[in-house]
Amino acid sequence: MASFNIVMPKLGESIQEGTITKWFVKEGDTIEEDDMLFEVATDKVDSEIPSPVDGVITKINYPEDSLVAVGEVLAVVSLDGEVDEPEAEQAETKEEATKTDDAPAKEETTDASVDDSRKLSNRFYSPLVKTIAKEENVSFDELESIEGSGVGGRVQKKDILAYLESRESSNAQPEAKKESKPAAPAIEKKVAPPVSVGAGDTVVEMDRVRKLIADHMVMSKQVSPHVTSVVEADVTDLVIWRNKNKESFQKKYGDKITFMPIFTEAVAAALAEFPMVNSSVDGDKIILKKDVNVGIAVAKPDGNLIVPVIRNAEQRNLVGLTKELNRLADAARNNKLDPSEIQGGTFTITNFGSFGNIIGTPIINQPQVAILATGIIEKKPAVLETPSGDVIAIRHKMYLSLSYDHRIVDGALGGAFLRRIADHLEQFDINRAI
Ligand code: CO6
């Protein structure tokens, strides 16, 4: 039988493994090149992986929910349609897929490290939980003792964070105090109040991405003290320019130009001028990022939100920004983003103007330190100063809202940066060639 191995693809620069969340095929199915095979999830993104070949699926080595290392053989495709009898040994691996891997048998060891958890545990740990456990030196036994609040008792990020907090507070108790007082109950700051479900109420289970978004939002609010500043920008010239050039731009470059690439261009230029806003906080250190990588919040048809990144945005012209934005937005909506395409962002833009919203207070996309929300562009009466006196004119205006991390960005800096974005938009050259 001529066969082809489907392996776990490379999922991004630093990602070593992914979880198979869904198989779209089963053993015996005939597939064509580009048919969707499976969905894989990391702590960052879900991707659907298509088949690179035509054939018949003869073997699936890992069931759904298995955590599998990059390069592992996930399935075998018979290219000529012939099917060999499966070997007994292979059949066993499928059952044990979440618990074992192909690492050589280890010498007897006393180190029950977290890395070994997927070989030893009956429980599933997401890559995110495992990373936190590793970084915080949570032993395998500790991890196993944490009560999970997820489906089937899965340990979620909030569970391990709550565990770390209670571990920290009990470690922080001075020895004398620990002995003299009965153990005080850990302060459970992050426990949400109980919710009653009445007759007629509908309970909707959050999907995996929604849970990740929820966790990231809570984490961001806990990590950074957010403040938001707002400016108004007169964008009449850029609206006139875009309306005039919309069709010819599409004809010439094959891509539709909206306002987003123009917002992105202005943001990238301002970030290059204000490096402190293009940064991250690491303990007591501020890391000024060399690259200006602008993330764009994209609403997905399933109601979730994802933030693909336009890399080196300050080096791209308007055509390049438009093409990359359209490509990434399209890939995001169709679950076709490569995990690497949502990593490395240094700033984020969220455009709620297309929903008709005017002002908002967006939540910072950690570990970045600022996020811009762009409101709807609307015609408004405005007072203009002219050589012959003030006049009232109809102008295109919009609000720009910037949330920033007050640990390192004060109001003066945040406000100046925001004003600079507005200035770039207001000074858009109405005669710019396409
Ligand atoms: N003003 C006026 N008109 C707008 C604006 C604004 N701000 N934004 C878009 N549009 C127009 C746009 O030009 C298109 O018009 P035509 O070109 O004349 O057809 C039209 O609205 C549709 O634009 P579209 O959204 O398809 O494309 P765009 O390039 O502007 O945006 C995108 C791409 C990926 C950002 C967008 O499709 C998207 O997913 N937006 C949603 C982002 C989102 O959900 N963010 C979270 C908001 S909630 O941040 C939030 C603070 C909290 C509450």
Tab-separated table of C-alpha atoms and ligand atoms in Angstrom:
chain	number	residue	atom	x	y	z
A	1	MET	CA	0.000	0.000	0.000
A	2	ALA	CA	1.428	3.400	-0.953
A	3	SER	CA	0.741	5.529	2.097
A	4	PHE	CA	1.169	9.083	3.301
A	5	ASN	CA	1.567	10.141	6.928
A	6	ILE	CA	-0.419	13.146	8.141
A	7	VAL	CA	1.696	14.765	10.839
A	8	MET	CA	0.966	17.430	13.451
A	9	PRO	CA	1.947	20.637	11.632
A	10	LYS	CA	4.267	23.301	12.965
A	11	LEU	CA	1.915	25.571	14.885
A	12	GLY	CA	4.041	28.648	15.371
A	13	GLU	CA	7.515	29.694	16.379
A	14	SER	CA	7.460	28.596	20.007
A	15	ILE	CA	4.646	26.063	19.968
A	16	GLN	CA	5.668	22.440	20.381
A	17	GLU	CA	2.294	20.709	20.584
A	18	GLY	CA	-1.394	21.108	19.882
A	19	THR	CA	-4.671	19.525	20.914
A	20	ILE	CA	-6.820	17.800	18.306
A	21	THR	CA	-10.214	19.264	19.100
A	22	LYS	CA	-12.132	17.768	16.184
A	23	TRP	CA	-11.680	15.173	13.452
A	24	PHE	CA	-13.682	15.886	10.301
A	25	VAL	CA	-12.873	12.427	8.891
A	26	LYS	CA	-12.896	8.874	10.165
A	27	GLU	CA	-11.040	5.716	9.217
A	28	GLY	CA	-12.263	4.412	5.866
A	29	ASP	CA	-13.228	7.877	4.531
A	30	THR	CA	-12.146	8.802	1.022
A	31	ILE	CA	-10.612	12.253	0.941
A	32	GLU	CA	-9.471	14.715	-1.669
A	33	GLU	CA	-6.633	17.177	-1.452
A	34	ASP	CA	-7.729	20.252	0.572
A	35	ASP	CA	-10.567	18.417	2.342
A	36	MET	CA	-10.544	19.453	6.001
A	37	LEU	CA	-9.003	16.725	8.132
A	38	PHE	CA	-8.998	18.030	11.673
A	39	GLU	CA	-9.089	21.063	13.908
A	40	VAL	CA	-6.117	21.714	16.145
A	41	ALA	CA	-5.991	24.095	19.082
A	42	THR	CA	-3.182	25.684	21.004
A	43	ASP	CA	-3.554	28.151	23.840
A	44	LYS	CA	-3.607	30.848	21.152
A	45	VAL	CA	-5.709	29.758	18.230
A	46	ASP	CA	-7.822	27.078	16.550
A	47	SER	CA	-6.822	26.052	13.020
A	48	GLU	CA	-8.443	23.718	10.557
A	49	ILE	CA	-5.908	21.571	8.744
A	50	PRO	CA	-6.610	20.428	5.163
A	51	SER	CA	-5.329	17.264	3.526
A	52	PRO	CA	-2.296	17.669	1.277
A	53	VAL	CA	-3.196	14.474	-0.669
A	54	ASP	CA	-6.054	12.394	-2.162
A	55	GLY	CA	-6.658	8.925	-0.733
A	56	VAL	CA	-8.379	6.833	1.920
A	57	ILE	CA	-7.886	7.348	5.665
A	58	THR	CA	-6.622	3.990	6.889
A	59	LYS	CA	-5.595	4.901	10.394
A	60	ILE	CA	-6.228	7.658	12.927
A	61	ASN	CA	-3.657	7.467	15.679
A	62	TYR	CA	-5.022	10.015	18.134
A	63	PRO	CA	-8.603	10.593	19.250
A	64	GLU	CA	-10.123	14.032	19.807
A	65	ASP	CA	-8.765	15.879	22.841
A	66	SER	CA	-5.309	14.332	22.457
A	67	LEU	CA	-2.366	16.616	23.031
A	68	VAL	CA	0.160	15.785	20.328
A	69	ALA	CA	3.695	16.991	19.666
A	70	VAL	CA	4.583	18.721	16.395
A	71	GLY	CA	5.793	16.153	13.847
A	72	GLU	CA	3.901	13.174	15.337
A	73	VAL	CA	1.994	11.019	12.843
A	74	LEU	CA	-1.704	11.693	13.405
A	75	ALA	CA	-3.181	9.646	10.595
A	76	VAL	CA	-2.213	7.499	7.646
A	77	VAL	CA	-3.661	7.927	4.167
A	78	SER	CA	-3.572	5.171	1.578
A	79	LEU	CA	-2.749	6.871	-1.690
A	80	ASP	CA	-3.837	3.967	-3.893
A	81	GLY	CA	-6.976	3.161	-1.916
A	82	GLU	CA	-5.611	-0.153	-0.631
A	83	VAL	CA	-6.047	-0.806	3.078
A	84	ASP	CA	-3.694	-2.989	5.102
A	85	GLU	CA	-4.896	-4.789	8.221
A	86	PRO	CA	-3.958	-2.648	11.210
A	87	GLU	CA	-1.237	-4.078	13.387
A	88	ALA	CA	-2.248	-4.980	16.921
A	89	GLU	CA	0.478	-2.744	18.328
A	90	GLN	CA	-0.823	0.318	16.472
A	91	ALA	CA	-4.390	-0.304	17.611
A	92	GLU	CA	-3.283	-0.026	21.225
A	93	THR	CA	-1.655	3.349	20.782
A	94	LYS	CA	-4.956	4.903	19.746
A	95	GLU	CA	-6.595	4.028	23.058
A	96	GLU	CA	-3.690	5.344	25.057
A	97	ALA	CA	-3.024	8.405	22.973
A	98	THR	CA	-3.702	10.968	25.657
A	99	LYS	CA	-1.645	9.165	28.205
A	100	THR	CA	1.402	8.005	26.290
A	101	ASP	CA	3.712	9.229	23.647
A	102	ASP	CA	6.557	7.719	21.780
A	103	ALA	CA	9.274	8.886	24.136
A	104	PRO	CA	11.653	6.086	25.051
A	105	ALA	CA	10.911	4.430	28.387
A	106	LYS	CA	12.465	6.518	31.122
A	107	GLU	CA	14.761	5.422	33.868
A	108	GLU	CA	13.111	5.308	37.298
A	109	THR	CA	12.986	8.934	38.436
A	110	THR	CA	11.792	10.832	41.468
A	111	ASP	CA	11.058	13.987	39.475
A	112	ALA	CA	7.296	13.971	38.883
A	113	SER	CA	7.535	17.051	36.687
A	114	VAL	CA	4.650	18.641	34.885
A	115	ASP	CA	6.169	17.774	31.536
A	116	ASP	CA	5.493	14.153	32.284
A	117	SER	CA	1.860	14.755	33.100
A	118	ARG	CA	0.443	13.649	29.795
A	119	LYS	CA	2.239	10.309	30.144
A	120	LEU	CA	1.086	9.669	33.657
A	121	SER	CA	-2.220	11.417	34.149
A	122	ASN	CA	-5.731	10.417	33.259
A	123	ARG	CA	-6.602	14.089	33.100
A	124	PHE	CA	-6.167	16.403	30.143
A	125	TYR	CA	-4.151	19.573	30.676
A	126	SER	CA	-4.233	22.304	28.051
A	127	PRO	CA	-0.933	23.737	26.779
A	128	LEU	CA	-1.750	26.976	28.604
A	129	VAL	CA	-2.278	25.250	31.965
A	130	LYS	CA	0.890	23.240	31.483
A	131	THR	CA	2.886	26.341	30.636
A	132	ILE	CA	1.641	28.136	33.748
A	133	ALA	CA	2.387	25.066	35.858
A	134	LYS	CA	5.896	24.862	34.481
A	135	GLU	CA	6.615	28.575	34.934
A	136	GLU	CA	5.266	28.559	38.490
A	137	ASN	CA	6.980	25.306	39.490
A	138	VAL	CA	3.734	23.511	40.160
A	139	SER	CA	4.618	19.853	40.613
A	140	PHE	CA	2.728	17.093	38.898
A	141	ASP	CA	1.158	16.021	42.216
A	142	GLU	CA	0.017	19.576	42.924
A	143	LEU	CA	-1.472	19.827	39.445
A	144	GLU	CA	-3.327	16.570	39.919
A	145	SER	CA	-4.759	17.836	43.218
A	146	ILE	CA	-6.338	20.952	41.677
A	147	GLU	CA	-10.084	20.723	41.296
A	148	GLY	CA	-11.024	21.597	37.707
A	149	SER	CA	-14.088	23.701	36.943
A	150	GLY	CA	-14.096	22.889	33.212
A	151	VAL	CA	-16.066	20.291	31.354
A	152	GLY	CA	-15.447	16.845	32.853
A	153	GLY	CA	-13.445	18.420	35.685
A	154	ARG	CA	-10.845	19.890	33.366
A	155	VAL	CA	-8.371	22.221	35.045
A	156	GLN	CA	-8.785	25.625	33.464
A	157	LYS	CA	-6.510	28.605	33.612
A	158	LYS	CA	-8.614	30.256	36.309
A	159	ASP	CA	-8.346	27.086	38.433
A	160	ILE	CA	-4.573	27.000	38.357
A	161	LEU	CA	-4.365	30.766	38.930
A	162	ALA	CA	-6.685	30.443	41.956
A	163	TYR	CA	-4.521	27.587	43.206
A	164	LEU	CA	-1.361	29.683	42.794
A	165	GLU	CA	-2.936	32.561	44.637
A	166	SER	CA	-3.954	30.427	47.600
A	167	ARG	CA	-0.533	28.732	47.589
A	168	GLU	CA	1.127	32.130	47.619
A	169	SER	CA	-1.026	33.522	50.412
A	170	SER	CA	-0.418	30.474	52.587
A	171	ASN	CA	3.350	30.681	51.902
A	172	ALA	CA	3.308	34.391	52.736
A	173	GLN	CA	1.962	33.766	56.266
A	174	PRO	CA	4.772	34.362	58.767
A	175	GLU	CA	5.726	31.134	60.548
A	176	ALA	CA	4.661	32.334	64.004
A	177	LYS	CA	1.314	33.479	62.691
A	178	LYS	CA	0.792	30.179	60.922
A	179	GLU	CA	1.276	28.283	64.164
A	180	SER	CA	-0.650	30.535	66.521
A	181	LYS	CA	-3.750	30.912	64.360
A	182	PRO	CA	-5.885	28.274	62.775
A	183	ALA	CA	-5.425	28.451	59.015
A	184	ALA	CA	-7.439	31.397	57.734
A	185	PRO	CA	-9.535	30.628	54.682
A	186	ALA	CA	-7.803	31.858	51.515
A	187	ILE	CA	-9.276	35.120	50.246
A	188	GLU	CA	-11.061	34.124	47.097
A	189	LYS	CA	-11.117	37.469	45.349
A	190	LYS	CA	-11.821	36.103	41.907
A	191	VAL	CA	-14.698	33.765	42.672
A	192	ALA	CA	-17.812	34.958	40.878
A	193	PRO	CA	-21.089	35.065	42.821
A	194	PRO	CA	-23.375	32.068	42.405
A	195	VAL	CA	-25.866	32.284	39.558
A	196	SER	CA	-29.347	30.858	39.854
A	197	VAL	CA	-30.840	29.211	36.786
A	198	GLY	CA	-34.592	29.568	36.653
A	199	ALA	CA	-37.180	27.558	34.761
A	200	GLY	CA	-37.194	28.773	31.178
A	201	ASP	CA	-33.611	30.067	31.324
A	202	THR	CA	-31.268	28.684	28.690
A	203	VAL	CA	-27.805	27.468	29.658
A	204	VAL	CA	-25.254	27.907	26.871
A	205	GLU	CA	-21.942	26.116	27.223
A	206	MET	CA	-19.086	28.444	26.255
A	207	ASP	CA	-16.919	27.037	23.496
A	208	ARG	CA	-13.162	26.697	24.016
A	209	VAL	CA	-12.257	29.977	22.333
A	210	ARG	CA	-14.886	31.898	24.280
A	211	LYS	CA	-13.441	30.510	27.525
A	212	LEU	CA	-9.950	31.578	26.441
A	213	ILE	CA	-11.198	35.061	25.546
A	214	ALA	CA	-12.969	35.317	28.901
A	215	ASP	CA	-9.820	34.247	30.760
A	216	HIS	CA	-7.643	36.674	28.806
A	217	MET	CA	-9.993	39.579	29.505
A	218	VAL	CA	-10.035	38.891	33.256
A	219	MET	CA	-6.277	38.386	33.284
A	220	SER	CA	-5.682	41.661	31.426
A	221	LYS	CA	-7.809	43.669	33.832
A	222	GLN	CA	-5.924	42.112	36.755
A	223	VAL	CA	-2.486	42.658	35.232
A	224	SER	CA	-2.808	46.259	34.004
A	225	PRO	CA	-4.500	49.283	35.544
A	226	HIS	CA	-6.407	50.467	32.459
A	227	VAL	CA	-7.221	54.087	31.706
A	228	THR	CA	-8.838	55.397	28.538
A	229	SER	CA	-8.411	58.708	26.712
A	230	VAL	CA	-10.556	59.903	23.819
A	231	VAL	CA	-9.947	62.373	20.986
A	232	GLU	CA	-12.066	63.496	18.080
A	233	ALA	CA	-10.557	63.587	14.599
A	234	ASP	CA	-11.763	65.433	11.524
A	235	VAL	CA	-11.204	62.827	8.806
A	236	THR	CA	-13.007	64.604	5.993
A	237	ASP	CA	-10.041	64.538	3.596
A	238	LEU	CA	-9.377	60.845	3.988
A	239	VAL	CA	-13.071	60.009	3.527
A	240	ILE	CA	-13.212	62.071	0.344
A	241	TRP	CA	-10.002	60.428	-0.873
A	242	ARG	CA	-11.241	56.909	-0.112
A	243	ASN	CA	-14.629	57.460	-1.712
A	244	LYS	CA	-12.961	58.880	-4.806
A	245	ASN	CA	-10.382	56.077	-5.102
A	246	LYS	CA	-12.303	53.058	-3.827
A	247	GLU	CA	-13.160	51.610	-7.236
A	248	SER	CA	-9.915	52.438	-9.003
A	249	PHE	CA	-7.931	51.011	-6.064
A	250	GLN	CA	-9.825	47.742	-6.282
A	251	LYS	CA	-9.426	47.645	-10.058
A	252	LYS	CA	-5.692	48.286	-9.850
A	253	TYR	CA	-4.758	46.067	-6.888
A	254	GLY	CA	-7.608	43.535	-6.731
A	255	ASP	CA	-8.352	44.425	-3.089
A	256	LYS	CA	-11.030	46.556	-1.513
A	257	ILE	CA	-9.751	49.463	0.555
A	258	THR	CA	-11.711	50.364	3.692
A	259	PHE	CA	-10.712	52.819	6.425
A	260	MET	CA	-8.906	50.170	8.450
A	261	PRO	CA	-5.635	50.166	6.451
A	262	ILE	CA	-5.552	53.967	6.746
A	263	PHE	CA	-6.110	53.759	10.522
A	264	THR	CA	-3.367	51.107	10.694
A	265	GLU	CA	-0.944	53.265	8.730
A	266	ALA	CA	-1.530	56.203	11.096
A	267	VAL	CA	-1.138	53.972	14.168
A	268	ALA	CA	2.075	52.381	12.889
A	269	ALA	CA	3.598	55.806	12.178
A	270	ALA	CA	2.644	57.040	15.664
A	271	LEU	CA	4.024	53.892	17.331
A	272	ALA	CA	7.344	54.413	15.568
A	273	GLU	CA	7.395	57.922	17.076
A	274	PHE	CA	6.312	56.781	20.580
A	275	PRO	CA	8.322	53.610	21.367
A	276	MET	CA	7.085	53.505	24.969
A	277	VAL	CA	3.601	52.667	23.692
A	278	ASN	CA	5.044	49.883	21.543
A	279	SER	CA	6.278	47.944	24.531
A	280	SER	CA	5.621	45.287	27.182
A	281	VAL	CA	6.127	45.181	30.934
A	282	ASP	CA	8.197	42.345	32.379
A	283	GLY	CA	8.297	42.683	36.167
A	284	ASP	CA	10.242	45.885	36.807
A	285	LYS	CA	11.480	46.115	33.239
A	286	ILE	CA	9.967	47.769	30.199
A	287	ILE	CA	10.724	46.028	26.938
A	288	LEU	CA	10.632	48.455	24.004
A	289	LYS	CA	9.762	46.334	20.997
A	290	LYS	CA	11.889	46.730	17.891
A	291	ASP	CA	9.125	45.683	15.521
A	292	VAL	CA	5.832	47.486	15.102
A	293	ASN	CA	3.387	44.577	14.805
A	294	VAL	CA	-0.218	45.765	14.754
A	295	GLY	CA	-2.956	43.318	15.736
A	296	ILE	CA	-6.427	43.797	14.259
A	297	ALA	CA	-9.460	42.533	16.202
A	298	VAL	CA	-11.564	40.506	13.780
A	299	ALA	CA	-15.118	39.404	14.592
A	300	LYS	CA	-15.674	35.798	13.533
A	301	PRO	CA	-18.968	34.432	12.238
A	302	ASP	CA	-19.254	32.205	15.345
A	303	GLY	CA	-19.313	35.327	17.522
A	304	ASN	CA	-15.749	34.967	18.765
A	305	LEU	CA	-12.984	37.493	18.333
A	306	ILE	CA	-9.435	36.875	17.155
A	307	VAL	CA	-6.499	39.229	16.643
A	308	PRO	CA	-4.233	38.461	13.664
A	309	VAL	CA	-1.102	40.557	13.432
A	310	ILE	CA	0.198	42.759	10.608
A	311	ARG	CA	3.931	42.422	11.059
A	312	ASN	CA	6.248	45.398	10.577
A	313	ALA	CA	3.261	47.568	9.793
A	314	GLU	CA	5.404	50.718	9.783
A	315	GLN	CA	7.374	49.360	6.817
A	316	ARG	CA	4.344	48.667	4.622
A	317	ASN	CA	2.657	51.098	2.271
A	318	LEU	CA	-1.105	51.492	2.006
A	319	VAL	CA	-1.401	48.816	-0.676
A	320	GLY	CA	0.620	46.355	1.421
A	321	LEU	CA	-1.404	47.118	4.539
A	322	THR	CA	-4.685	46.705	2.658
A	323	LYS	CA	-3.697	43.372	1.159
A	324	GLU	CA	-2.372	41.979	4.432
A	325	LEU	CA	-5.394	43.175	6.403
A	326	ASN	CA	-7.862	41.654	3.938
A	327	ARG	CA	-5.894	38.405	3.791
A	328	LEU	CA	-5.689	38.062	7.574
A	329	ALA	CA	-9.336	39.063	8.155
A	330	ASP	CA	-10.467	36.540	5.565
A	331	ALA	CA	-8.288	33.788	7.067
A	332	ALA	CA	-9.552	34.649	10.560
A	333	ARG	CA	-13.202	34.433	9.533
A	334	ASN	CA	-12.579	31.040	7.899
A	335	ASN	CA	-10.417	29.512	10.667
A	336	LYS	CA	-7.464	29.467	8.278
A	337	LEU	CA	-5.000	31.509	10.331
A	338	ASP	CA	-1.659	29.988	11.033
A	339	PRO	CA	-0.994	30.198	14.798
A	340	SER	CA	2.119	32.254	14.084
A	341	GLU	CA	-0.145	34.903	12.512
A	342	ILE	CA	-1.710	35.777	15.859
A	343	GLN	CA	1.561	35.991	17.745
A	344	GLY	CA	4.011	38.803	18.313
A	345	GLY	CA	1.568	41.716	18.238
A	346	THR	CA	2.861	44.880	19.914
A	347	PHE	CA	-0.352	46.973	19.727
A	348	THR	CA	-3.980	46.292	18.813
A	349	ILE	CA	-6.703	48.151	16.922
A	350	THR	CA	-10.371	47.308	17.405
A	351	ASN	CA	-12.815	48.928	15.003
A	352	PHE	CA	-16.310	49.069	16.409
A	353	GLY	CA	-17.236	51.889	14.029
A	354	SER	CA	-18.651	49.331	11.627
A	355	PHE	CA	-21.272	48.507	14.322
A	356	GLY	CA	-22.190	52.198	14.507
A	357	ASN	CA	-20.482	52.621	17.915
A	358	ILE	CA	-18.790	55.918	18.687
A	359	ILE	CA	-16.618	55.570	21.817
A	360	GLY	CA	-15.452	52.592	23.884
A	361	THR	CA	-13.007	51.438	26.507
A	362	PRO	CA	-11.230	48.419	25.023
A	363	ILE	CA	-9.310	45.918	27.131
A	364	ILE	CA	-5.572	45.685	26.508
A	365	ASN	CA	-4.404	42.589	24.634
A	366	GLN	CA	-1.653	41.388	27.002
A	367	PRO	CA	1.312	41.620	27.087
A	368	GLN	CA	0.851	44.813	25.083
A	369	VAL	CA	0.379	48.136	26.863
A	370	ALA	CA	-2.218	49.895	24.728
A	371	ILE	CA	-5.157	49.334	22.398
A	372	LEU	CA	-6.984	51.744	20.089
A	373	ALA	CA	-10.710	51.635	19.383
A	374	THR	CA	-11.970	53.420	16.273
A	375	GLY	CA	-15.536	54.733	16.279
A	376	ILE	CA	-17.902	55.340	13.396
A	377	ILE	CA	-17.069	58.115	10.959
A	378	GLU	CA	-20.098	60.409	10.804
A	379	LYS	CA	-21.017	63.676	9.158
A	380	LYS	CA	-21.303	66.439	11.766
A	381	PRO	CA	-21.698	70.201	11.839
A	382	ALA	CA	-18.365	71.736	12.834
A	383	VAL	CA	-16.999	75.215	13.390
A	384	LEU	CA	-14.158	76.012	10.984
A	385	GLU	CA	-11.887	79.004	11.272
A	386	THR	CA	-11.350	80.716	7.891
A	387	PRO	CA	-9.552	83.951	6.944
A	388	SER	CA	-12.949	85.583	6.568
A	389	GLY	CA	-14.211	84.383	9.957
A	390	ASP	CA	-15.715	81.285	11.531
A	391	VAL	CA	-18.122	79.166	9.516
A	392	ILE	CA	-20.181	76.081	10.230
A	393	ALA	CA	-19.456	73.258	7.818
A	394	ILE	CA	-20.448	69.614	7.412
A	395	ARG	CA	-17.394	67.506	8.239
A	396	HIS	CA	-16.642	63.777	8.599
A	397	LYS	CA	-15.654	63.116	12.199
A	398	MET	CA	-14.806	60.171	14.401
A	399	TYR	CA	-13.741	59.407	17.963
A	400	LEU	CA	-10.572	57.483	18.752
A	401	SER	CA	-10.367	55.824	22.187
A	402	LEU	CA	-7.051	54.613	23.570
A	403	SER	CA	-6.883	52.305	26.611
A	404	TYR	CA	-3.398	52.108	28.061
A	405	ASP	CA	-1.472	50.556	30.902
A	406	HIS	CA	-1.115	53.270	33.523
A	407	ARG	CA	1.811	51.428	35.116
A	408	ILE	CA	4.058	52.767	32.372
A	409	VAL	CA	1.968	55.115	30.203
A	410	ASP	CA	0.752	58.268	31.935
A	411	GLY	CA	-2.025	60.494	30.664
A	412	ALA	CA	0.400	62.943	29.051
A	413	LEU	CA	2.120	60.252	27.006
A	414	GLY	CA	-1.080	58.323	26.211
A	415	GLY	CA	-2.855	61.547	25.263
A	416	ALA	CA	0.026	62.796	23.075
A	417	PHE	CA	0.274	59.452	21.297
A	418	LEU	CA	-3.468	59.403	20.669
A	419	ARG	CA	-3.448	62.965	19.408
A	420	ARG	CA	-0.613	62.039	17.015
A	421	ILE	CA	-2.717	59.281	15.482
A	422	ALA	CA	-5.544	61.792	15.027
A	423	ASP	CA	-3.112	64.294	13.466
A	424	HIS	CA	-1.894	61.699	10.953
A	425	LEU	CA	-5.494	60.965	9.969
A	426	GLU	CA	-6.464	64.637	9.772
A	427	GLN	CA	-3.419	65.432	7.639
A	428	PHE	CA	-4.145	62.671	5.124
A	429	ASP	CA	-3.154	63.931	1.670
A	430	ILE	CA	-6.366	64.261	-0.300
A	431	ASN	CA	-4.338	64.181	-3.543
A	432	ARG	CA	-2.408	61.035	-2.667
A	433	ALA	CA	-1.758	58.854	-5.708
A	434	ILE	CA	-2.855	55.249	-5.556
B	1	CO6	N1	-16.607	54.327	10.264
B	1	CO6	C1	-17.314	54.318	9.142
B	1	CO6	N2	-17.374	53.286	8.299
B	1	CO6	C2	-16.677	52.185	8.640
B	1	CO6	C3	-15.898	52.117	9.787
B	1	CO6	C4	-15.871	53.241	10.624
B	1	CO6	N3	-15.152	53.254	11.747
B	1	CO6	N4	-15.327	50.919	9.843
B	1	CO6	C5	-15.708	50.243	8.765
B	1	CO6	N5	-16.514	51.016	8.016
B	1	CO6	C6	-17.140	50.684	6.758
B	1	CO6	C7	-16.111	50.126	5.784
B	1	CO6	O1	-15.415	51.131	5.117
B	1	CO6	C8	-16.995	49.313	4.892
B	1	CO6	O2	-17.709	50.195	4.047
B	1	CO6	P1	-17.564	50.140	2.434
B	1	CO6	O3	-16.114	50.034	2.134
B	1	CO6	O4	-18.162	51.388	1.944
B	1	CO6	O5	-18.287	48.899	2.030
B	1	CO6	C9	-17.994	48.725	5.840
B	1	CO6	O6	-18.016	49.576	6.987
B	1	CO6	C10	-17.674	47.337	6.307
B	1	CO6	O7	-16.318	47.280	6.685
B	1	CO6	P2	-15.680	45.911	7.216
B	1	CO6	O8	-15.940	45.769	8.651
B	1	CO6	O9	-16.120	44.803	6.351
B	1	CO6	O10	-14.134	46.101	6.911
B	1	CO6	P3	-13.032	46.921	7.689
B	1	CO6	O11	-11.820	46.824	6.855
B	1	CO6	O12	-13.495	48.272	8.041
B	1	CO6	O13	-12.803	46.094	9.022
B	1	CO6	C11	-12.386	44.184	10.358
B	1	CO6	C12	-12.162	44.861	8.991
B	1	CO6	C13	-11.696	42.853	10.323
B	1	CO6	C14	-11.813	45.043	11.463
B	1	CO6	C15	-13.915	44.024	10.574
B	1	CO6	O14	-14.470	43.231	9.571
B	1	CO6	C16	-14.259	43.453	11.926
B	1	CO6	O15	-14.177	42.249	12.178
B	1	CO6	N6	-14.711	44.356	12.798
B	1	CO6	C17	-15.135	43.968	14.129
B	1	CO6	C18	-14.044	44.119	15.138
B	1	CO6	C19	-14.587	43.853	16.503
B	1	CO6	O16	-15.559	43.137	16.706
B	1	CO6	N7	-13.960	44.464	17.507
B	1	CO6	C20	-14.415	44.376	18.864
B	1	CO6	C21	-15.308	45.515	19.094
B	1	CO6	S1	-15.894	45.669	20.774
B	1	CO6	O17	-13.600	46.650	21.107
B	1	CO6	C22	-14.656	46.462	21.608
B	1	CO6	C23	-14.288	48.245	23.275
B	1	CO6	C24	-14.957	46.938	23.015
B	1	CO6	C25	-16.387	47.090	23.287
